[in-house]
Coordinates of C-alpha atoms in Angstrom, one line a residue:
X1 CA 30.3 19.0 -138.9
X2 CA 31.9 15.8 -140.0
X3 CA 30.4 12.5 -139.0
X4 CA 32.4 10.6 -136.3
X5 CA 32.3 6.9 -137.0
X6 CA 34.4 5.6 -134.1
X7 CA 32.7 6.7 -130.9
X8 CA 34.9 4.4 -128.7
X9 CA 37.6 7.1 -128.8
X10 CA 35.6 9.3 -126.5
X11 CA 35.1 6.5 -123.9
X12 CA 36.4 7.7 -120.5
X13 CA 36.9 11.3 -121.6
X14 CA 35.5 14.3 -119.9
X15 CA 33.8 16.5 -122.5
X16 CA 32.3 20.0 -122.4
X17 CA 28.7 19.7 -123.8
X18 CA 25.6 21.8 -124.2
X19 CA 22.1 20.8 -123.2
X20 CA 20.0 21.2 -126.3
X21 CA 16.9 19.3 -125.2
X22 CA 15.4 18.0 -121.9
X23 CA 12.4 15.9 -121.1
X24 CA 12.1 15.7 -117.4
X25 CA 9.0 13.4 -117.6
X26 CA 10.9 10.7 -119.4
X27 CA 14.2 11.6 -117.8
X28 CA 15.9 12.2 -121.2
X29 CA 18.5 14.8 -121.8
X30 CA 20.0 15.5 -125.2
X31 CA 23.5 16.9 -125.2
X32 CA 25.6 18.3 -128.0
X33 CA 29.4 18.8 -128.1
X34 CA 29.1 20.2 -131.6
X35 CA 26.7 23.0 -130.6
X36 CA 29.2 24.1 -128.0
X37 CA 32.1 24.0 -130.4
X38 CA 30.1 25.9 -133.1
X39 CA 29.2 28.5 -130.5
X40 CA 32.9 28.9 -129.5
X41 CA 33.9 29.2 -133.2
X42 CA 31.3 31.9 -133.7
X43 CA 32.7 33.9 -130.8
X44 CA 36.3 33.4 -132.1
X45 CA 35.2 34.5 -135.6
X46 CA 33.6 37.6 -134.2
X47 CA 36.8 38.4 -132.2
X48 CA 38.9 38.0 -135.4
X49 CA 36.5 40.2 -137.5
X50 CA 36.6 42.9 -134.8
X51 CA 40.3 43.1 -135.2
X52 CA 40.2 43.3 -139.0
X53 CA 40.9 47.0 -139.9
X54 CA 42.1 48.3 -143.2
X55 CA 45.8 49.2 -143.1
X56 CA 46.5 46.8 -140.2
X57 CA 49.0 43.9 -140.4
X58 CA 47.7 40.4 -139.8
X59 CA 49.3 37.0 -139.7
X60 CA 47.9 33.7 -141.0
X61 CA 48.7 30.5 -142.7
X62 CA 48.5 29.8 -146.5
X63 CA 45.5 27.7 -147.2
X64 CA 45.7 27.3 -150.9
X65 CA 47.5 28.8 -153.9
X66 CA 45.8 29.5 -157.2
X67 CA 46.7 31.2 -160.5
X68 CA 45.2 34.5 -159.4
X69 CA 46.4 34.6 -155.8
X70 CA 46.9 33.1 -152.4
X71 CA 44.2 32.3 -149.9
X72 CA 45.2 32.9 -146.2
X73 CA 43.6 31.4 -143.2
X74 CA 43.4 34.1 -140.5
X75 CA 42.1 31.7 -137.9
X76 CA 38.8 30.5 -139.3
X77 CA 38.4 33.4 -141.8
X78 CA 40.0 33.4 -145.2
X79 CA 41.6 36.4 -146.9
X80 CA 42.9 36.7 -150.5
X81 CA 46.2 38.1 -151.6
X82 CA 45.8 38.8 -155.3
X83 CA 48.8 38.1 -157.5
X84 CA 49.2 41.8 -158.2
X85 CA 49.6 42.5 -154.5
X86 CA 52.4 39.9 -153.8
X87 CA 55.3 42.1 -154.9
X88 CA 56.1 45.5 -156.4
X89 CA 58.0 43.6 -159.1
X90 CA 57.2 40.7 -161.4
X91 CA 56.5 37.5 -159.5
X92 CA 55.4 34.9 -162.0
X93 CA 53.0 32.2 -160.6
X94 CA 52.1 32.5 -156.9
X95 CA 53.3 29.0 -156.3
X96 CA 56.8 30.1 -156.8
X97 CA 56.6 32.1 -153.6
X98 CA 54.2 30.2 -151.4
X99 CA 52.8 26.7 -150.6
X100 CA 50.0 25.5 -148.4
X101 CA 51.0 25.7 -144.7
X102 CA 53.4 28.6 -145.0
X103 CA 53.1 31.4 -142.4
X104 CA 52.5 34.8 -143.9
X105 CA 52.1 38.4 -142.7
X106 CA 50.1 40.8 -144.8
X107 CA 48.3 44.1 -144.8
X108 CA 44.5 44.4 -144.8
X109 CA 43.7 46.4 -148.0
X110 CA 39.9 46.1 -148.0
X111 CA 37.3 44.5 -145.7
X112 CA 33.7 44.0 -146.8
X113 CA 32.1 43.2 -143.4
X114 CA 28.7 42.4 -145.0
X115 CA 30.2 39.8 -147.4
X116 CA 33.1 38.9 -145.0
X117 CA 35.5 39.3 -147.9
X118 CA 39.1 40.3 -146.9
X119 CA 41.6 41.6 -149.4
X120 CA 45.2 41.3 -148.3
X121 CA 48.6 42.6 -149.7
X122 CA 52.2 41.8 -149.1
X123 CA 53.9 44.4 -151.2
X124 CA 52.1 47.1 -149.2
X125 CA 54.3 46.2 -146.2
X126 CA 57.0 48.2 -147.9
X127 CA 56.9 51.6 -149.7
X128 CA 56.3 51.6 -153.4
X129 CA 59.9 51.9 -154.8
X130 CA 58.7 54.0 -157.7
X131 CA 57.9 56.9 -155.3
X132 CA 61.7 57.6 -155.0
X133 CA 63.1 56.7 -158.4
X134 CA 63.4 60.3 -159.5
X135 CA 65.7 61.0 -156.6
X136 CA 67.6 57.7 -156.8
X137 CA 68.0 57.6 -160.5
X138 CA 68.2 61.1 -161.9
X139 CA 68.6 61.7 -165.6
X140 CA 72.2 61.5 -166.6
X141 CA 73.3 59.2 -163.8
X142 CA 75.0 55.8 -164.4
X143 CA 73.5 52.6 -163.1
X144 CA 74.3 48.9 -163.0
X145 CA 71.5 46.4 -163.3
X146 CA 70.7 42.9 -164.4
X147 CA 69.0 42.0 -167.7
X148 CA 65.8 40.3 -166.7
X149 CA 64.0 40.0 -170.1
X150 CA 64.6 40.6 -173.8
X151 CA 62.2 41.7 -176.4
X152 CA 62.6 42.6 -180.1
X153 CA 62.5 46.3 -179.2
X154 CA 64.9 46.3 -176.2
X155 CA 66.1 44.8 -173.0
X156 CA 64.5 45.2 -169.5
X157 CA 67.0 45.8 -166.8
X158 CA 66.3 45.4 -163.0
X159 CA 67.7 48.3 -161.0
X160 CA 66.3 47.1 -157.7
X161 CA 63.4 44.8 -156.7
X162 CA 60.3 46.2 -158.3
X163 CA 62.0 48.7 -160.5
X164 CA 63.0 48.0 -164.1
X165 CA 64.2 50.2 -166.9
X166 CA 64.2 49.7 -170.7
X167 CA 67.2 49.9 -173.0
X168 CA 65.7 50.4 -176.4
X169 CA 67.6 48.7 -179.3
X170 CA 68.3 52.2 -180.7
X171 CA 70.2 53.1 -177.6
X172 CA 72.6 50.0 -177.7
X173 CA 75.2 51.2 -180.2
X174 CA 76.4 54.4 -181.8
X175 CA 77.5 52.7 -185.0
X176 CA 75.7 49.4 -185.4
X177 CA 72.0 48.8 -186.2
X178 CA 71.0 46.2 -183.6
X179 CA 68.2 44.0 -184.9
X180 CA 67.7 42.2 -181.6
X181 CA 69.1 42.8 -178.1
X182 CA 70.3 39.2 -177.9
X183 CA 73.1 40.2 -180.3
X184 CA 74.8 42.3 -177.7
X185 CA 73.5 40.9 -174.3
X186 CA 71.9 37.9 -172.7
X187 CA 69.5 37.2 -169.9
X188 CA 71.2 37.5 -166.5
X189 CA 74.0 39.9 -167.7
X190 CA 74.9 42.7 -165.4
X191 CA 75.3 45.9 -167.5
X192 CA 76.1 49.5 -167.1
X193 CA 73.7 52.1 -168.5
X194 CA 72.9 55.8 -168.3
X195 CA 69.5 57.1 -167.3
X196 CA 67.9 58.9 -170.2
X197 CA 64.4 59.7 -168.9
X198 CA 62.3 59.0 -165.7
X199 CA 58.5 58.9 -165.5
X200 CA 57.4 57.7 -162.1
X201 CA 53.7 58.2 -162.9
X202 CA 53.9 55.8 -165.9
X203 CA 56.5 53.6 -164.0
X204 CA 59.0 53.9 -166.8
X205 CA 62.7 54.5 -166.9
X206 CA 64.5 54.8 -170.2
X207 CA 68.1 53.7 -170.3
X208 CA 71.0 53.9 -172.8
X209 CA 74.0 51.6 -173.1
X210 CA 75.8 53.5 -175.9
X211 CA 75.9 56.7 -173.7
X212 CA 78.3 54.9 -171.3
X213 CA 81.0 55.0 -174.0
X214 CA 82.2 57.9 -176.2
X215 CA 80.2 58.8 -179.3
X216 CA 82.6 58.1 -182.2
X217 CA 80.8 60.7 -184.3
X218 CA 81.9 63.4 -181.9
X219 CA 85.5 63.0 -182.9
X220 CA 85.1 61.9 -186.5
X221 CA 86.5 65.2 -187.7
X222 CA 89.8 64.9 -185.8
X223 CA 90.3 61.2 -186.6
X224 CA 89.4 61.5 -190.3
X225 CA 90.1 65.0 -191.5
X226 CA 88.9 66.1 -194.9
X227 CA 91.5 65.1 -197.6
X228 CA 93.1 62.3 -195.6
X229 CA 93.5 58.8 -197.1
X230 CA 91.6 56.1 -195.3
X231 CA 91.1 52.3 -195.5
X232 CA 87.9 50.4 -194.6
X233 CA 85.9 47.3 -195.2
X234 CA 82.9 47.3 -197.6
X235 CA 79.7 46.9 -195.6
X236 CA 77.0 47.0 -198.2
X237 CA 76.7 47.2 -201.9

């Protein structure tokens, strides 16, 4: 479809062309290389579309990356991997994972043949990890994970790719009132915690750090019996 300005490059070449007009009286024949190429592209496009089936894996090349996803060239037809279908976990901006020209394999999620819109997914190549969290992380079990984000109300801990649990600030110490998680942990720390609750449907796992150690209030009676003399530091007045 683009205009060719230098026709000398075709001099001496053997080209496949299509006869689009003929005037035998004048001895004129109009040929078109573009018409033949467009016809071949249509055939190729139909062959590709015939192979697009929901649930099937397809391969292509990244065409462009946007804020909301990645466009993939499947051989003349574009498919879109929405940012939410890149990974089961948090991914950030799609450009952190892909750039134009990268090869990619994806699963066809939805195909609108009438509009020729193809929705693709990468995370669907593997099973949703939340389907097995109840068996892998039962209540009462101990886990080790990496702190991936901090908020005023707690710390999010990555147990595996795509699965995060929350340690609420109230579950960080038996004796101290933690005002912010940054007082006891930092981003990137590997911590040990105990699973307090698991809700696969809501994709939530509640964790506790203080449960890993002994609750000092359980032995307070043995360590400080009634009538004993004790020393301590004034905390508040």
